[in-house]
mmCIF file of C-alpha atoms in Angstrom:
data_model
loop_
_atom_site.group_PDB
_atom_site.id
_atom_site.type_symbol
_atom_site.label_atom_id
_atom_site.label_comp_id
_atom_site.label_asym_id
_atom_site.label_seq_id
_atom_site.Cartn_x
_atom_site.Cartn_y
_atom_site.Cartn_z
ATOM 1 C CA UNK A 1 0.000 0.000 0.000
ATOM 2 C CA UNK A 2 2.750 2.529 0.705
ATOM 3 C CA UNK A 3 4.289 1.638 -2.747
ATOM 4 C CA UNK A 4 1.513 3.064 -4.051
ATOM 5 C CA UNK A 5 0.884 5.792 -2.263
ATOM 6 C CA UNK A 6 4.923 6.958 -2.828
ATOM 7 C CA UNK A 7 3.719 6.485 -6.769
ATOM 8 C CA UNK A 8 0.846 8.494 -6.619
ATOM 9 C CA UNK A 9 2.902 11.331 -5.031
ATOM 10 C CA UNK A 10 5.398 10.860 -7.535
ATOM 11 C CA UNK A 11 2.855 10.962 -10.662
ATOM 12 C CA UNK A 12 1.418 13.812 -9.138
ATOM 13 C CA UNK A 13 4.414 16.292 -8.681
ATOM 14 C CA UNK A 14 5.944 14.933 -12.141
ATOM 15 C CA UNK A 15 2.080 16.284 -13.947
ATOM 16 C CA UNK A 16 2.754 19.859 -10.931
ATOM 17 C CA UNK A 17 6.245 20.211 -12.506
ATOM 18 C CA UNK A 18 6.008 19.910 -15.721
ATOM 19 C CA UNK A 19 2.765 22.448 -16.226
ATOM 20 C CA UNK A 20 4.692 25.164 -14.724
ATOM 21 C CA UNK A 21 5.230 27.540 -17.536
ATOM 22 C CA UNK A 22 8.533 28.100 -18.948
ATOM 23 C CA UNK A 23 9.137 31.718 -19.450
ATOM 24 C CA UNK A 24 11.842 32.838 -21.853
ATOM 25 C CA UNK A 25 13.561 34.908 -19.202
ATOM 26 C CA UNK A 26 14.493 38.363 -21.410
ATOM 27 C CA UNK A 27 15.042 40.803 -18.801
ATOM 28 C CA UNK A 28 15.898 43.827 -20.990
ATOM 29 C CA UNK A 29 15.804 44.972 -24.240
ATOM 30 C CA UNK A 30 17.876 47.293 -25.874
ATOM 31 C CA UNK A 31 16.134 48.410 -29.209
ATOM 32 C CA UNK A 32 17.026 51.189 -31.425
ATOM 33 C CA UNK A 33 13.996 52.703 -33.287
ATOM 34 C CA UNK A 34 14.840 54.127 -37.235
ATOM 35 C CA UNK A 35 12.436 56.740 -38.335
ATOM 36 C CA UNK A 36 12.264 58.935 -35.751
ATOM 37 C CA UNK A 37 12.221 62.934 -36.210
ATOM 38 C CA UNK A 38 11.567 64.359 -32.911
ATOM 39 C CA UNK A 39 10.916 64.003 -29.182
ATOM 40 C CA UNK A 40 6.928 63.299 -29.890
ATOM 41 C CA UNK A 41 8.040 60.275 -32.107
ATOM 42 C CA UNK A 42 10.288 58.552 -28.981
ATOM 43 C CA UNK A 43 7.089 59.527 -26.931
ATOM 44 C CA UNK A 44 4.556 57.393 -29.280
ATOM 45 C CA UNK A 45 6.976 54.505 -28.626
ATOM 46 C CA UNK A 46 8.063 55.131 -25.236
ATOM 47 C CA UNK A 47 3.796 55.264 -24.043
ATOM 48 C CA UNK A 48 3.446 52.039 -26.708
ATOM 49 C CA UNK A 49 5.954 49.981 -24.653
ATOM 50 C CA UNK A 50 4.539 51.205 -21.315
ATOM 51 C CA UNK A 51 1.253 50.177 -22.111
ATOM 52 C CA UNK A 52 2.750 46.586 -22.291
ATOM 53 C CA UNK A 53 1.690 44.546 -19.566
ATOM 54 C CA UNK A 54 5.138 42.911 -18.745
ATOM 55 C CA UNK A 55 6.907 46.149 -19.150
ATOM 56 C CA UNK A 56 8.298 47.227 -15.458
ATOM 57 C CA UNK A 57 10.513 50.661 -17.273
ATOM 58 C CA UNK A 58 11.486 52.530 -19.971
ATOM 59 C CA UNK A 59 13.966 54.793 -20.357
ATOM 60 C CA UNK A 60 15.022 56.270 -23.372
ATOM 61 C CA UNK A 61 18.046 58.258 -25.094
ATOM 62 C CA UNK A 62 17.644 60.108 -27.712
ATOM 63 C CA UNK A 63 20.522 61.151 -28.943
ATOM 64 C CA UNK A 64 21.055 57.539 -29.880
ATOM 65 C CA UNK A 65 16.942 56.751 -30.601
ATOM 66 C CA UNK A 66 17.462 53.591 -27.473
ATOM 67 C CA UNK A 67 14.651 52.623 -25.661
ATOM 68 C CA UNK A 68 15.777 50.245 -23.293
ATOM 69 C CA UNK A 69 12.956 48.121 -21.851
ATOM 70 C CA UNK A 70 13.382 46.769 -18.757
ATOM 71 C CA UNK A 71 10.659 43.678 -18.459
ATOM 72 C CA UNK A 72 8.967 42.164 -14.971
ATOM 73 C CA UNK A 73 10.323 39.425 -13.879
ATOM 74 C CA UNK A 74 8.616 36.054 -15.661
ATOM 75 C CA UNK A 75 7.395 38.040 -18.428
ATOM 76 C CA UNK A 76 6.223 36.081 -21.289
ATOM 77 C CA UNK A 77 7.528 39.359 -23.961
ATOM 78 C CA UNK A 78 8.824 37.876 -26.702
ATOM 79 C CA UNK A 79 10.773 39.930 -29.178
ATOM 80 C CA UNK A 80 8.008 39.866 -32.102
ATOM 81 C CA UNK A 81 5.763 41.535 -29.727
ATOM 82 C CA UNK A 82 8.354 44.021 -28.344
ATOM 83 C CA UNK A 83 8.892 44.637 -32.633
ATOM 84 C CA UNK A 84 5.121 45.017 -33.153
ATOM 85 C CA UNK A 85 4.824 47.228 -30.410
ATOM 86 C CA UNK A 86 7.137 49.492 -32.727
ATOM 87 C CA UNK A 87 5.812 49.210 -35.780
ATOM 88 C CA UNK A 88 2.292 50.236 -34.209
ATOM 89 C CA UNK A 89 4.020 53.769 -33.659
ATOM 90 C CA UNK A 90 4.452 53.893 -37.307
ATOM 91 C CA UNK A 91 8.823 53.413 -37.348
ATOM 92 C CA UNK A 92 10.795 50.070 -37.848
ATOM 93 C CA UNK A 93 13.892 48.317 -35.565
ATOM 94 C CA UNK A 94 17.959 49.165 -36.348
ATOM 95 C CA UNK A 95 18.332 46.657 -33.594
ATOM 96 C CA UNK A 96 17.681 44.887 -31.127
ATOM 97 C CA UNK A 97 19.921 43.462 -28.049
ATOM 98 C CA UNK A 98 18.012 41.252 -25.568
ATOM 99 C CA UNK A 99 19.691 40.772 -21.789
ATOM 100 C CA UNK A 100 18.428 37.232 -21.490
ATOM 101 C CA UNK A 101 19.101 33.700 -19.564
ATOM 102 C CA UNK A 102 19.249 30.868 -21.465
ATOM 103 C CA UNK A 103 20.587 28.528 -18.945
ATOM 104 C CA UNK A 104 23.567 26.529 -18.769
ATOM 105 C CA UNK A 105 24.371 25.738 -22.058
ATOM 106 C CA UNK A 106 27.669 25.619 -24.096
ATOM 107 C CA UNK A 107 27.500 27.624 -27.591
ATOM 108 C CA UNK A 108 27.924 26.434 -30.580
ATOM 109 C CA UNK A 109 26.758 27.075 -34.192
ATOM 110 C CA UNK A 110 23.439 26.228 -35.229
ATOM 111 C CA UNK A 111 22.585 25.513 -31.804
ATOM 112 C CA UNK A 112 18.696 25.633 -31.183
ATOM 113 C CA UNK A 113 18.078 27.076 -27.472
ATOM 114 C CA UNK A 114 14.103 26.406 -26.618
ATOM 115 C CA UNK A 115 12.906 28.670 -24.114
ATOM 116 C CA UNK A 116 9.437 30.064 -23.080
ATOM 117 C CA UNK A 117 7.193 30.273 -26.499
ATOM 118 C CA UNK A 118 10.933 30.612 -28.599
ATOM 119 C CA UNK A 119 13.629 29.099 -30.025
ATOM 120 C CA UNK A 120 16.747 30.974 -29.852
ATOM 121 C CA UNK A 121 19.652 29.605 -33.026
ATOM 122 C CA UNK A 122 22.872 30.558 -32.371
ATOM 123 C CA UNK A 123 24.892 32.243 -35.688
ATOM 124 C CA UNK A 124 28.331 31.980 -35.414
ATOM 125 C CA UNK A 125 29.171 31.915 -31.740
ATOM 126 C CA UNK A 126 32.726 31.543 -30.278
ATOM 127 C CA UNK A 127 32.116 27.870 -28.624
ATOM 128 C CA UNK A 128 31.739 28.366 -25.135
ATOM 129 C CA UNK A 129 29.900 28.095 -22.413
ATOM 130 C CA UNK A 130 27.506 30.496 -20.717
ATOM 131 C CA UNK A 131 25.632 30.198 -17.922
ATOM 132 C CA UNK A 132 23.017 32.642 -16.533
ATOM 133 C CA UNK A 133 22.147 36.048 -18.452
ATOM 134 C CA UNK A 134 23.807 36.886 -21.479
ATOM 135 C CA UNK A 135 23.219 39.985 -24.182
ATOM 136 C CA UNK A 136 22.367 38.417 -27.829
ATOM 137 C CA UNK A 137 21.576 40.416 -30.696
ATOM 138 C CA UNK A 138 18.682 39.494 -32.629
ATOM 139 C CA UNK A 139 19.751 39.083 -36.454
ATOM 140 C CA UNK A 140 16.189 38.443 -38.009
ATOM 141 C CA UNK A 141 14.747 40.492 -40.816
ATOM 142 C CA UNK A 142 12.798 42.908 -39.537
ATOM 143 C CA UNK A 143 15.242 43.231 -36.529
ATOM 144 C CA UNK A 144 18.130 44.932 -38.009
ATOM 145 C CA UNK A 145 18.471 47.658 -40.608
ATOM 146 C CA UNK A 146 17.431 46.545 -44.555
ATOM 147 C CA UNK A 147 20.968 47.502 -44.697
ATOM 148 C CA UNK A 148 22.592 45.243 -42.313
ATOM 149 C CA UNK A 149 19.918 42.533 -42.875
ATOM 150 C CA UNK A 150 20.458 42.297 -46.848
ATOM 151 C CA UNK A 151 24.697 42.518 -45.767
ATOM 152 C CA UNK A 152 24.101 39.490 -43.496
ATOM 153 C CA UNK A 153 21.503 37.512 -45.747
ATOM 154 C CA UNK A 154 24.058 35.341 -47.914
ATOM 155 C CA UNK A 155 25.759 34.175 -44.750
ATOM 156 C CA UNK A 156 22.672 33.910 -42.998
ATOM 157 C CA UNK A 157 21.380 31.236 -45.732
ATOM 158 C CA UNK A 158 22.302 27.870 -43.547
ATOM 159 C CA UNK A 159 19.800 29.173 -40.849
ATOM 160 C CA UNK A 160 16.616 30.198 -42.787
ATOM 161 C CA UNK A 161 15.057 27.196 -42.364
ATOM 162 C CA UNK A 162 14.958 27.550 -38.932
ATOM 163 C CA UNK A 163 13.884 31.560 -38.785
ATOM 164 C CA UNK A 164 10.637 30.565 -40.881
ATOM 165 C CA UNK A 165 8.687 30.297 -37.553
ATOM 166 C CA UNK A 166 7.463 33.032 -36.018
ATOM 167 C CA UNK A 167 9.318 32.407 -32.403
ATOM 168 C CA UNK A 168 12.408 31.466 -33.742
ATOM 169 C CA UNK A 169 15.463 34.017 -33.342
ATOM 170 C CA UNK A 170 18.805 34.003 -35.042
ATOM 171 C CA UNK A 171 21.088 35.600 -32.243
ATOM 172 C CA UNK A 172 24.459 36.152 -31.925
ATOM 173 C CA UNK A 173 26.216 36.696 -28.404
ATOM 174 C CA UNK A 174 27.986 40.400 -28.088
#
């Protein structure tokens, strides 16, 4: 009878654990916005990501056009939203640099990461291990300049199979 009993309990925190959600973990994100003409424009975005609901700050610099969104903690953000969030203000990304923890993991190229809603695929990364946060640089069209993006795109050819899906992020650690 206790056999069972220790089973039960077993079954039952196994099924407890495993249907705890699995957030991605981005803590910040440092995004340059292209378009912008004056202090209203950084406004439209700055209210945009505040409106957010796992936004905690903003701040913003603009001399540089940086918003840098600091998120609450277990926020399920990903980046497309933090992107659309922008492009609702009417202006487009130059970049986009996420402070996030991908766990224990040792880099290497072509490396799929699967976090939260996301899969993180490592571009070219100096093979080595990280553990805790670490600043990545999102290399996706639509995350970069048209410029840097069409520089990038021949090199970037062994990964598009894997940035077809929406969640899916080429990084590259910086």
């Amino acid at each position: 009878m206790k056999v069972f009993n220790i089973k039960q309990l077993i079954i039952a925190f196994l099924m407890v654990f495993m249907s705890v959600n699995s957030y991605s973990q981005i803590t910040k994100a440092e995004i340059i916005a292209i378009g912008l003409t004056c202090s209203m424009c950084s406004n439209a975005i700055n209210k945009q990501f505040k409106s957010m609901a796992g936004v905690e700050s903003v701040s913003t610099d603009l001399n540089t056009n940086t918003f840098t969104v600091n998120l609450k903690k277990n926020s399920s953000l990903s980046p497309n939203a933090l992107k659309e969030s922008v492009e609702k203000t009417g202006f487009f990304i130059g970049s986009m640099v996420l402070t996030v923890d991908l766990g224990s993991i040792e880099t290497k190229d072509n490396l799929n990461v699967k976090k939260g809603n996301g899969t993180y695929v490592f571009v070219n990364p100096a093979d080595k291990f990280i553990n805790g946060l670490v600043k990545v640089k999102v290399l996706n069209e639509g995350f970069v300049t048209k410029k840097e993006y069409k520089k990038s795109e021949k090199s970037l050819v062994k990964y598009l199979s894997f940035s077809s899906p929406d969640n899916t992020y080429l990084i590259k650690v910086i």
